[in-house]
C-alpha atoms as a printed R data frame, in Angstrom:
    type eleno elety resid chain resno       x       y      z
1   ATOM     1    CA   MET     A     1 -64.265  11.350  2.022
2   ATOM     2    CA   SER     A     2 -65.387  14.271 -0.041
3   ATOM     3    CA   ASP     A     3 -61.265  15.548 -0.210
4   ATOM     4    CA   VAL     A     4 -60.438  11.654 -0.647
5   ATOM     5    CA   ALA     A     5 -63.118  10.865 -3.300
6   ATOM     6    CA   ARG     A     6 -61.909  14.217 -5.385
7   ATOM     7    CA   LEU     A     7 -58.407  13.467 -5.522
8   ATOM     8    CA   ALA     A     8 -58.820   9.961 -6.559
9   ATOM     9    CA   GLY     A     9 -61.627  10.265 -8.833
10  ATOM    10    CA   VAL     A    10 -64.537   8.246 -7.450
11  ATOM    11    CA   SER     A    11 -67.728   8.922 -5.428
12  ATOM    12    CA   ILE     A    12 -67.718   9.149 -1.848
13  ATOM    13    CA   LYS     A    13 -69.784   6.080 -1.882
14  ATOM    14    CA   THR     A    14 -67.060   4.311 -3.428
15  ATOM    15    CA   VAL     A    15 -64.756   5.999 -0.714
16  ATOM    16    CA   SER     A    16 -67.115   5.194  1.988
17  ATOM    17    CA   ARG     A    17 -67.112   0.765  0.654
18  ATOM    18    CA   VAL     A    18 -62.987   1.147  0.353
19  ATOM    19    CA   VAL     A    19 -62.617   1.903  3.725
20  ATOM    20    CA   ASN     A    20 -65.574  -0.222  5.372
21  ATOM    21    CA   ASP     A    21 -63.836  -3.284  3.102
22  ATOM    22    CA   GLU     A    22 -67.151  -3.816  1.343
23  ATOM    23    CA   PRO     A    23 -67.319  -6.300 -1.721
24  ATOM    24    CA   ALA     A    24 -67.818  -5.232 -5.191
25  ATOM    25    CA   VAL     A    25 -64.600  -2.703 -5.483
26  ATOM    26    CA   HIS     A    26 -62.342  -3.059 -8.612
27  ATOM    27    CA   PRO     A    27 -58.859  -3.576 -6.591
28  ATOM    28    CA   GLU     A    28 -56.974  -0.557 -9.116
29  ATOM    29    CA   THR     A    29 -59.914   1.435 -7.926
30  ATOM    30    CA   ALA     A    30 -59.411   0.524 -3.980
31  ATOM    31    CA   ARG     A    31 -55.508   1.087 -4.912
32  ATOM    32    CA   ARG     A    32 -56.811   4.537 -5.421
33  ATOM    33    CA   VAL     A    33 -58.586   5.402 -2.852
34  ATOM    34    CA   LEU     A    34 -55.732   4.182 -0.545
35  ATOM    35    CA   ALA     A    35 -52.941   6.423 -2.197
36  ATOM    36    CA   ALA     A    36 -55.186   9.075 -2.240
37  ATOM    37    CA   ILE     A    37 -55.735   8.622  1.426
38  ATOM    38    CA   ASP     A    38 -52.220   8.037  2.083
39  ATOM    39    CA   GLN     A    39 -51.417  10.923 -0.084
40  ATOM    40    CA   LEU     A    40 -53.551  13.520  2.329
41  ATOM    41    CA   GLY     A    41 -52.568  12.339  5.837
42  ATOM    42    CA   PHE     A    42 -55.690  10.646  6.426
43  ATOM    43    CA   ARG     A    43 -55.941   8.098  9.339
44  ATOM    44    CA   ARG     A    44 -58.835   5.556  9.985
45  ATOM    45    CA   ASN     A    45 -60.496   6.685 13.593
46  ATOM    46    CA   LEU     A    46 -61.434   3.323 15.119
47  ATOM    47    CA   GLY     A    47 -63.443   4.951 17.903
48  ATOM    48    CA   ALA     A    48 -65.452   7.689 15.499
49  ATOM    49    CA   ARG     A    49 -68.413   5.555 15.758
50  ATOM    50    CA   ASN     A    50 -68.494   6.152 19.339
51  ATOM    51    CA   LEU     A    51 -66.878   9.100 19.767
52  ATOM    52    CA   ARG     A    52 -67.958  13.054 20.002
53  ATOM    53    CA   ARG     A    53 -65.838  14.910 17.532
54  ATOM    54    CA   GLY     A    54 -62.889  16.287 19.522
55  ATOM    55    CA   SER     A    55 -63.919  14.362 22.885
56  ATOM    56    CA   SER     A    56 -60.604  12.534 24.659
57  ATOM    57    CA   THR     A    57 -60.396   9.275 24.359
58  ATOM    58    CA   GLY     A    58 -58.545   9.098 28.039
59  ATOM    59    CA   THR     A    59 -55.514   7.726 26.464
60  ATOM    60    CA   ILE     A    60 -51.863   8.277 25.768
61  ATOM    61    CA   GLY     A    61 -49.463   6.040 23.765
62  ATOM    62    CA   LEU     A    62 -45.806   5.043 24.477
63  ATOM    63    CA   VAL     A    63 -43.430   3.403 22.142
64  ATOM    64    CA   VAL     A    64 -40.189   1.941 23.766
65  ATOM    65    CA   GLU     A    65 -37.544  -0.295 22.802
66  ATOM    66    CA   ASP     A    66 -38.342  -3.059 25.385
67  ATOM    67    CA   VAL     A    67 -40.800  -3.171 27.888
68  ATOM    68    CA   GLY     A    68 -38.835  -5.751 29.391
69  ATOM    69    CA   ASN     A    69 -35.524  -3.825 30.280
70  ATOM    70    CA   PRO     A    70 -36.090  -2.303 33.545
71  ATOM    71    CA   PHE     A    71 -34.646   1.366 31.976
72  ATOM    72    CA   TYR     A    72 -38.098   1.545 30.361
73  ATOM    73    CA   SER     A    73 -39.890  -0.594 32.618
74  ATOM    74    CA   GLU     A    74 -39.616   2.015 35.102
75  ATOM    75    CA   LEU     A    75 -39.834   4.947 32.164
76  ATOM    76    CA   ASN     A    76 -43.158   3.245 31.447
77  ATOM    77    CA   ARG     A    77 -43.862   3.325 35.273
78  ATOM    78    CA   SER     A    78 -43.050   7.490 36.124
79  ATOM    79    CA   VAL     A    79 -45.255   8.246 32.536
80  ATOM    80    CA   GLU     A    80 -47.863   6.294 33.695
81  ATOM    81    CA   LYS     A    81 -47.770   8.133 36.823
82  ATOM    82    CA   ILE     A    82 -48.330  11.591 35.088
83  ATOM    83    CA   ALA     A    83 -51.246   9.974 33.419
84  ATOM    84    CA   THR     A    84 -52.966   8.804 35.957
85  ATOM    85    CA   SER     A    85 -52.689  12.347 37.271
86  ATOM    86    CA   PHE     A    86 -54.240  13.770 34.595
87  ATOM    87    CA   GLY     A    87 -56.862  11.250 34.638
88  ATOM    88    CA   ARG     A    88 -55.499   9.039 31.285
89  ATOM    89    CA   HIS     A    89 -54.398   5.642 30.460
90  ATOM    90    CA   VAL     A    90 -51.224   4.371 29.094
91  ATOM    91    CA   LEU     A    91 -50.706   1.716 25.719
92  ATOM    92    CA   THR     A    92 -47.302   0.946 25.696
93  ATOM    93    CA   GLY     A    93 -45.464  -1.256 22.848
94  ATOM    94    CA   SER     A    94 -41.571  -2.636 22.254
95  ATOM    95    CA   SER     A    95 -40.188  -1.583 19.031
96  ATOM    96    CA   ASP     A    96 -37.432  -4.146 19.567
97  ATOM    97    CA   GLU     A    97 -35.295  -1.496 17.875
98  ATOM    98    CA   ASN     A    98 -37.267  -2.018 14.485
99  ATOM    99    CA   ALA     A    99 -38.075   1.593 12.876
100 ATOM   100    CA   ASP     A   100 -40.608  -0.316 10.730
101 ATOM   101    CA   ARG     A   101 -42.143  -1.656 13.970
102 ATOM   102    CA   GLU     A   102 -41.756   1.779 15.578
103 ATOM   103    CA   ARG     A   103 -43.631   3.417 12.935
104 ATOM   104    CA   GLU     A   104 -46.833   0.469 12.991
105 ATOM   105    CA   LEU     A   105 -46.736   0.998 16.937
106 ATOM   106    CA   ALA     A   106 -46.850   5.122 16.212
107 ATOM   107    CA   LEU     A   107 -49.528   5.188 13.962
108 ATOM   108    CA   GLU     A   108 -51.743   2.390 15.588
109 ATOM   109    CA   PHE     A   109 -51.907   4.266 18.588
110 ATOM   110    CA   CYS     A   110 -52.876   7.195 16.519
111 ATOM   111    CA   ALA     A   111 -55.363   5.154 14.652
112 ATOM   112    CA   ARG     A   112 -56.717   4.591 18.525
113 ATOM   113    CA   GLN     A   113 -57.018   8.545 18.719
114 ATOM   114    CA   VAL     A   114 -54.745   8.673 21.516
115 ATOM   115    CA   ASP     A   115 -54.481  12.248 23.124
116 ATOM   116    CA   GLY     A   116 -50.535  12.242 22.727
117 ATOM   117    CA   LEU     A   117 -48.099   9.972 21.981
118 ATOM   118    CA   LEU     A   118 -44.405   9.483 23.444
119 ATOM   119    CA   VAL     A   119 -41.801   7.477 21.274
120 ATOM   120    CA   VAL     A   120 -38.341   6.233 21.807
121 ATOM   121    CA   PRO     A   121 -37.119   6.323 18.312
122 ATOM   122    CA   ALA     A   122 -35.779   3.072 16.784
123 ATOM   123    CA   GLY     A   123 -35.226   4.702 13.597
124 ATOM   124    CA   ILE     A   124 -34.044   8.292 11.852
125 ATOM   125    CA   GLN     A   125 -36.920   9.228  9.526
126 ATOM   126    CA   HIS     A   126 -40.157  10.212 11.532
127 ATOM   127    CA   GLY     A   127 -41.938  11.935  8.585
128 ATOM   128    CA   TYR     A   128 -44.939   9.633  8.940
129 ATOM   129    CA   LEU     A   129 -45.797  11.324 12.409
130 ATOM   130    CA   VAL     A   130 -46.469  14.824 10.715
131 ATOM   131    CA   PRO     A   131 -50.022  14.634  9.311
132 ATOM   132    CA   GLU     A   132 -51.013  13.178 13.068
133 ATOM   133    CA   MET     A   133 -49.378  16.589 14.780
134 ATOM   134    CA   ARG     A   134 -50.462  18.843 11.865
135 ATOM   135    CA   ALA     A   135 -53.971  17.212 12.840
136 ATOM   136    CA   GLY     A   136 -53.666  17.696 16.686
137 ATOM   137    CA   THR     A   137 -52.082  14.824 18.058
138 ATOM   138    CA   PRO     A   138 -48.698  16.201 20.564
139 ATOM   139    CA   VAL     A   139 -45.899  14.044 20.005
140 ATOM   140    CA   VAL     A   140 -42.560  14.242 22.576
141 ATOM   141    CA   PHE     A   141 -39.434  12.162 22.001
142 ATOM   142    CA   LEU     A   142 -37.478  10.873 24.739
143 ATOM   143    CA   ASP     A   143 -34.244   9.231 25.040
144 ATOM   144    CA   ARG     A   144 -33.417  10.095 21.874
145 ATOM   145    CA   PRO     A   145 -34.123  13.011 19.634
146 ATOM   146    CA   ALA     A   146 -36.612  12.229 16.025
147 ATOM   147    CA   GLY     A   147 -34.416  12.010 13.348
148 ATOM   148    CA   ASP     A   148 -36.001  14.380 10.445
149 ATOM   149    CA   ILE     A   149 -38.838  16.439 12.276
150 ATOM   150    CA   VAL     A   150 -38.764  19.078 14.720
151 ATOM   151    CA   ALA     A   151 -40.475  18.196 18.075
152 ATOM   152    CA   ASP     A   152 -40.316  18.424 21.510
153 ATOM   153    CA   THR     A   153 -37.470  15.883 22.915
154 ATOM   154    CA   VAL     A   154 -36.138  14.968 26.546
155 ATOM   155    CA   LEU     A   155 -32.791  13.467 26.501
156 ATOM   156    CA   VAL     A   156 -29.881  12.911 29.408
157 ATOM   157    CA   ASP     A   157 -26.155  14.375 28.613
158 ATOM   158    CA   ASN     A   158 -25.236  11.367 27.053
159 ATOM   159    CA   LEU     A   159 -21.559  13.190 26.032
160 ATOM   160    CA   GLY     A   160 -21.146  14.581 29.653
161 ATOM   161    CA   GLY     A   161 -21.504  11.233 31.064
162 ATOM   162    CA   THR     A   162 -19.030   9.239 28.808
163 ATOM   163    CA   ILE     A   163 -16.211  12.026 29.280
164 ATOM   164    CA   GLU     A   164 -17.040  12.088 33.598
165 ATOM   165    CA   ALA     A   165 -16.313   8.282 33.426
166 ATOM   166    CA   VAL     A   166 -13.320   8.861 31.427
167 ATOM   167    CA   ALA     A   167 -12.016  11.158 33.644
168 ATOM   168    CA   HIS     A   168 -12.473   9.051 36.549
169 ATOM   169    CA   LEU     A   169 -10.675   6.168 35.150
170 ATOM   170    CA   ALA     A   170  -7.890   8.478 34.100
171 ATOM   171    CA   ARG     A   171  -7.556   9.702 37.431
172 ATOM   172    CA   HIS     A   172  -6.948   5.551 38.846
173 ATOM   173    CA   GLY     A   173  -4.477   5.497 36.621
174 ATOM   174    CA   HIS     A   174  -5.572   4.094 33.219
175 ATOM   175    CA   ARG     A   175  -4.116   4.523 30.031
176 ATOM   176    CA   ARG     A   176  -5.728   2.080 28.116
177 ATOM   177    CA   ILE     A   177  -9.314   2.244 28.469
178 ATOM   178    CA   ALA     A   178 -12.272   0.673 26.376
179 ATOM   179    CA   PHE     A   179 -15.528   1.550 25.473
180 ATOM   180    CA   LEU     A   180 -18.443  -0.965 24.400
181 ATOM   181    CA   GLY     A   181 -21.199   0.286 23.016
182 ATOM   182    CA   ASP     A   182 -24.674  -0.904 21.022
183 ATOM   183    CA   ARG     A   183 -24.886  -0.169 17.474
184 ATOM   184    CA   PRO     A   184 -23.547   3.277 16.194
185 ATOM   185    CA   ASP     A   185 -26.671   4.229 14.147
186 ATOM   186    CA   ILE     A   186 -28.600   4.508 17.701
187 ATOM   187    CA   PHE     A   187 -28.344   8.127 19.087
188 ATOM   188    CA   THR     A   188 -27.399   7.518 22.165
189 ATOM   189    CA   ALA     A   189 -24.134   4.951 21.451
190 ATOM   190    CA   SER     A   190 -23.055   7.173 18.881
191 ATOM   191    CA   GLU     A   191 -22.956  10.349 21.668
192 ATOM   192    CA   ARG     A   192 -21.680   8.144 24.569
193 ATOM   193    CA   LEU     A   193 -18.870   7.291 21.584
194 ATOM   194    CA   ARG     A   194 -18.386  10.630 21.004
195 ATOM   195    CA   GLY     A   195 -17.940  11.046 24.837
196 ATOM   196    CA   PHE     A   196 -15.206   8.757 24.681
197 ATOM   197    CA   ARG     A   197 -13.249   9.922 22.321
198 ATOM   198    CA   GLU     A   198 -13.461  13.298 23.938
199 ATOM   199    CA   GLY     A   199 -12.807  12.403 27.504
200 ATOM   200    CA   CYS     A   200  -9.435  10.351 25.983
201 ATOM   201    CA   VAL     A   201  -8.594  13.943 24.671
202 ATOM   202    CA   ARG     A   202  -9.493  15.770 27.439
203 ATOM   203    CA   ALA     A   203  -7.597  13.014 30.156
204 ATOM   204    CA   GLY     A   204  -4.405  13.627 27.444
205 ATOM   205    CA   LEU     A   205  -4.528   9.960 26.265
206 ATOM   206    CA   ARG     A   206  -4.375   8.630 22.971
207 ATOM   207    CA   TYR     A   207  -7.646   7.168 21.481
208 ATOM   208    CA   ASP     A   208  -6.810   3.978 20.037
209 ATOM   209    CA   GLU     A   209  -9.931   2.780 17.863
210 ATOM   210    CA   GLY     A   210  -9.186  -0.799 18.321
211 ATOM   211    CA   LEU     A   211 -10.423  -0.116 21.811
212 ATOM   212    CA   ALA     A   212 -13.817   0.980 21.083
213 ATOM   213    CA   VAL     A   213 -16.680  -1.464 20.028
214 ATOM   214    CA   LEU     A   214 -19.706  -0.782 18.939
215 ATOM   215    CA   ARG     A   215 -22.121  -3.772 17.835
216 ATOM   216    CA   THR     A   216 -25.308  -5.175 18.897
217 ATOM   217    CA   PRO     A   217 -24.859  -6.216 22.403
218 ATOM   218    CA   THR     A   218 -25.212 -10.273 22.748
219 ATOM   219    CA   ARG     A   219 -23.964 -12.426 25.464
220 ATOM   220    CA   GLU     A   220 -21.854 -13.895 22.875
221 ATOM   221    CA   SER     A   221 -20.731 -10.507 21.269
222 ATOM   222    CA   VAL     A   222 -19.678  -9.066 24.556
223 ATOM   223    CA   ALA     A   223 -17.447 -12.248 25.715
224 ATOM   224    CA   ASP     A   224 -15.782 -12.275 22.277
225 ATOM   225    CA   THR     A   225 -14.791  -8.631 22.469
226 ATOM   226    CA   VAL     A   226 -13.477  -8.803 25.771
227 ATOM   227    CA   THR     A   227 -11.289 -12.122 24.821
228 ATOM   228    CA   ARG     A   228  -9.844  -9.615 22.300
229 ATOM   229    CA   LEU     A   229  -9.475  -6.543 24.362
230 ATOM   230    CA   LEU     A   230  -7.644  -8.436 27.401
231 ATOM   231    CA   THR     A   231  -5.498 -10.546 26.289
232 ATOM   232    CA   GLY     A   232  -1.831  -9.418 24.840
233 ATOM   233    CA   PRO     A   233   0.547  -7.137 25.944
234 ATOM   234    CA   GLU     A   234  -1.767  -4.252 24.533
235 ATOM   235    CA   ARG     A   235  -4.617  -5.450 26.647
236 ATOM   236    CA   ALA     A   236  -7.312  -2.785 27.889
237 ATOM   237    CA   THR     A   237  -6.864  -2.422 31.924
238 ATOM   238    CA   ALA     A   238 -10.848  -0.465 32.052
239 ATOM   239    CA   VAL     A   239 -13.846  -0.661 30.415
240 ATOM   240    CA   ILE     A   240 -16.677   1.676 29.783
241 ATOM   241    CA   ALA     A   241 -20.353  -0.080 29.398
242 ATOM   242    CA   GLY     A   242 -22.242   1.999 26.594
243 ATOM   243    CA   ASN     A   243 -25.316   1.103 28.664
244 ATOM   244    CA   ASN     A   244 -26.862  -1.575 31.628
245 ATOM   245    CA   ARG     A   245 -27.823  -4.477 29.157
246 ATOM   246    CA   ILE     A   246 -23.740  -4.630 28.299
247 ATOM   247    CA   ALA     A   247 -22.529  -3.787 31.781
248 ATOM   248    CA   VAL     A   248 -24.683  -6.933 32.831
249 ATOM   249    CA   HIS     A   249 -23.019  -8.925 29.622
250 ATOM   250    CA   LEU     A   250 -19.352  -7.948 30.912
251 ATOM   251    CA   LEU     A   251 -19.970  -8.961 34.227
252 ATOM   252    CA   ARG     A   252 -20.861 -12.109 33.201
253 ATOM   253    CA   ALA     A   253 -17.743 -12.264 31.048
254 ATOM   254    CA   LEU     A   254 -15.292 -10.948 33.420
255 ATOM   255    CA   ALA     A   255 -16.543 -13.638 35.819
256 ATOM   256    CA   HIS     A   256 -13.687 -15.834 35.747
257 ATOM   257    CA   VAL     A   257 -10.888 -13.069 34.625
258 ATOM   258    CA   SER     A   258  -8.369 -12.390 36.418
259 ATOM   259    CA   PRO     A   259  -6.975  -9.697 37.027
260 ATOM   260    CA   ARG     A   260 -10.317  -7.951 36.522
261 ATOM   261    CA   PRO     A   261 -10.243  -4.605 34.400
262 ATOM   262    CA   ALA     A   262 -11.797  -1.654 36.065
263 ATOM   263    CA   LEU     A   263 -15.277  -1.136 34.784
264 ATOM   264    CA   VAL     A   264 -17.977   1.288 34.689
265 ATOM   265    CA   SER     A   265 -21.065   1.425 33.807
266 ATOM   266    CA   PHE     A   266 -23.232   3.961 31.774
267 ATOM   267    CA   ASP     A   267 -27.160   3.230 33.590
268 ATOM   268    CA   ASP     A   268 -27.599   2.042 36.912
269 ATOM   269    CA   PHE     A   269 -28.786  -1.652 36.981
270 ATOM   270    CA   GLU     A   270 -30.530  -3.444 39.930
271 ATOM   271    CA   LEU     A   271 -27.999  -5.239 42.197
272 ATOM   272    CA   ALA     A   272 -25.014  -3.154 41.050
273 ATOM   273    CA   ASP     A   273 -24.359  -1.980 44.554
274 ATOM   274    CA   LEU     A   274 -24.384  -5.532 45.937
275 ATOM   275    CA   LEU     A   275 -21.721  -6.949 43.796
276 ATOM   276    CA   ASP     A   276 -18.639  -7.658 44.679
277 ATOM   277    CA   PRO     A   277 -16.851  -5.052 44.008
278 ATOM   278    CA   PRO     A   278 -19.915  -3.039 43.707
279 ATOM   279    CA   VAL     A   279 -20.469  -1.402 40.074
280 ATOM   280    CA   THR     A   280 -19.662   2.641 39.473
281 ATOM   281    CA   VAL     A   281 -22.075   3.826 37.237
282 ATOM   282    CA   VAL     A   282 -23.015   6.872 35.657
283 ATOM   283    CA   GLY     A   283 -26.467   7.250 37.203
284 ATOM   284    CA   HIS     A   284 -29.656   9.380 35.689
285 ATOM   285    CA   ASP     A   285 -32.748   9.486 37.329
286 ATOM   286    CA   VAL     A   286 -34.816   7.318 34.668
287 ATOM   287    CA   SER     A   287 -38.092   8.032 36.329
288 ATOM   288    CA   ARG     A   288 -37.189  11.922 35.860
289 ATOM   289    CA   VAL     A   289 -36.759  11.323 32.243
290 ATOM   290    CA   GLY     A   290 -40.249   9.869 32.110
291 ATOM   291    CA   THR     A   291 -41.832  12.522 33.955
292 ATOM   292    CA   ALA     A   292 -40.200  15.635 32.037
293 ATOM   293    CA   ALA     A   293 -41.645  13.792 28.840
294 ATOM   294    CA   ALA     A   294 -45.230  13.507 30.395
295 ATOM   295    CA   GLU     A   295 -45.413  16.599 31.318
296 ATOM   296    CA   LEU     A   296 -44.401  18.310 28.428
297 ATOM   297    CA   LEU     A   297 -46.736  16.127 26.393
298 ATOM   298    CA   PHE     A   298 -49.772  17.426 28.726
299 ATOM   299    CA   ALA     A   299 -49.078  20.594 28.817
300 ATOM   300    CA   ARG     A   300 -49.034  20.539 24.583
301 ATOM   301    CA   ILE     A   301 -52.450  18.252 24.776
302 ATOM   302    CA   GLN     A   302 -53.744  21.011 27.271
303 ATOM   303    CA   GLY     A   303 -53.067  23.882 24.745
304 ATOM   304    CA   GLU     A   304 -49.406  24.709 25.271
305 ATOM   305    CA   ASP     A   305 -48.022  26.205 21.944
306 ATOM   306    CA   SER     A   306 -44.660  27.679 22.718
307 ATOM   307    CA   PRO     A   307 -41.673  26.591 19.774
308 ATOM   308    CA   PRO     A   308 -41.222  22.572 20.090
309 ATOM   309    CA   ARG     A   309 -38.621  22.088 23.359
310 ATOM   310    CA   LYS     A   310 -35.487  20.362 23.950
311 ATOM   311    CA   VAL     A   311 -34.608  19.528 27.679
312 ATOM   312    CA   VAL     A   312 -31.535  17.508 28.809
313 ATOM   313    CA   LEU     A   313 -31.135  16.208 32.170
314 ATOM   314    CA   PRO     A   314 -27.942  16.049 33.867
315 ATOM   315    CA   VAL     A   315 -26.325  12.497 34.973
316 ATOM   316    CA   HIS     A   316 -23.515  11.898 37.736
317 ATOM   317    CA   LEU     A   317 -20.848   9.590 38.451
318 ATOM   318    CA   ILE     A   318 -21.699   6.777 41.401
319 ATOM   319    CA   PRO     A   319 -18.339   5.719 42.583
320 ATOM   320    CA   ARG     A   320 -18.755   2.733 44.496
321 ATOM   321    CA   GLY     A   321 -15.472   0.119 43.526
322 ATOM   322    CA   SER     A   322 -15.645  -1.333 40.516
323 ATOM   323    CA   GLY     A   323 -13.952   1.632 39.050
324 ATOM   324    CA   GLU     A   324 -11.496   2.774 41.452
325 ATOM   325    CA   VAL     A   325  -9.357  -0.664 40.755
326 ATOM   326    CA   ALA     A   326  -5.784   0.174 39.453
327 ATOM   327    CA   PRO     A   327  -4.324  -1.049 36.533
């Protein structure tokens, strides 16, 4: 409070009135105080009245894209298992792939004095977390890296997995392979597109820009894309779905298409092995991602001070039938 008062040019009592939303503070004075708080990187400690300084709150924060997505549900569960073993609870929120929402959630968790923070980034600017990290809150990014800061990160091999998917389809005779990905500003989507391009080169295929589509996946957008890519003399004979959500939309769109193109999904999903034909996937252990990130976070909470680490977990292709359909 003394630092804020000095920077804002006011008394400590005025700072107290502003942070406690007391009346009789001139708006311009309140603005200066809040600006000073922001500049100094201070956050209100919502539990300060009930906690000893430096004591644990017994919680960690987890920001994901969508807790309703089975991928993130499994991720959340694996984080919870590790947190429970350390006597902590997990506060979880969905960013809905919105950078502002991600920031809001992350700072809200920090305001609640979580012992550590796990973030699946929705944006590419994470400098807002630097004051929290300097204040001692460890942060680990998972599934995607931070945009503009160096921090612990746990990823999967997006590049290698897509290269393997292209190679698999090429071995089964496909020369016209399409790739449907999420928005290009999403790290996993851009990395998997890069793997698709490199996979085409390695397989001796001509990379056709028209066969690679990156956009927000909805049932309608995927259906439109399928209609365009699977008609005409230059149609695709195989499709790689950039994630499990796209794969589900693709299966709906392909329900009445004949002949069906070969299909490989990056990410496994529930019942994929029970469909007709069962869906070939680039699989990886989602729970391992959450476990690795949580273990790294708790190592930091317990005092580990080595340089930031980047962990890349392997993926593997699981042939089940849909990726082995001949052109």
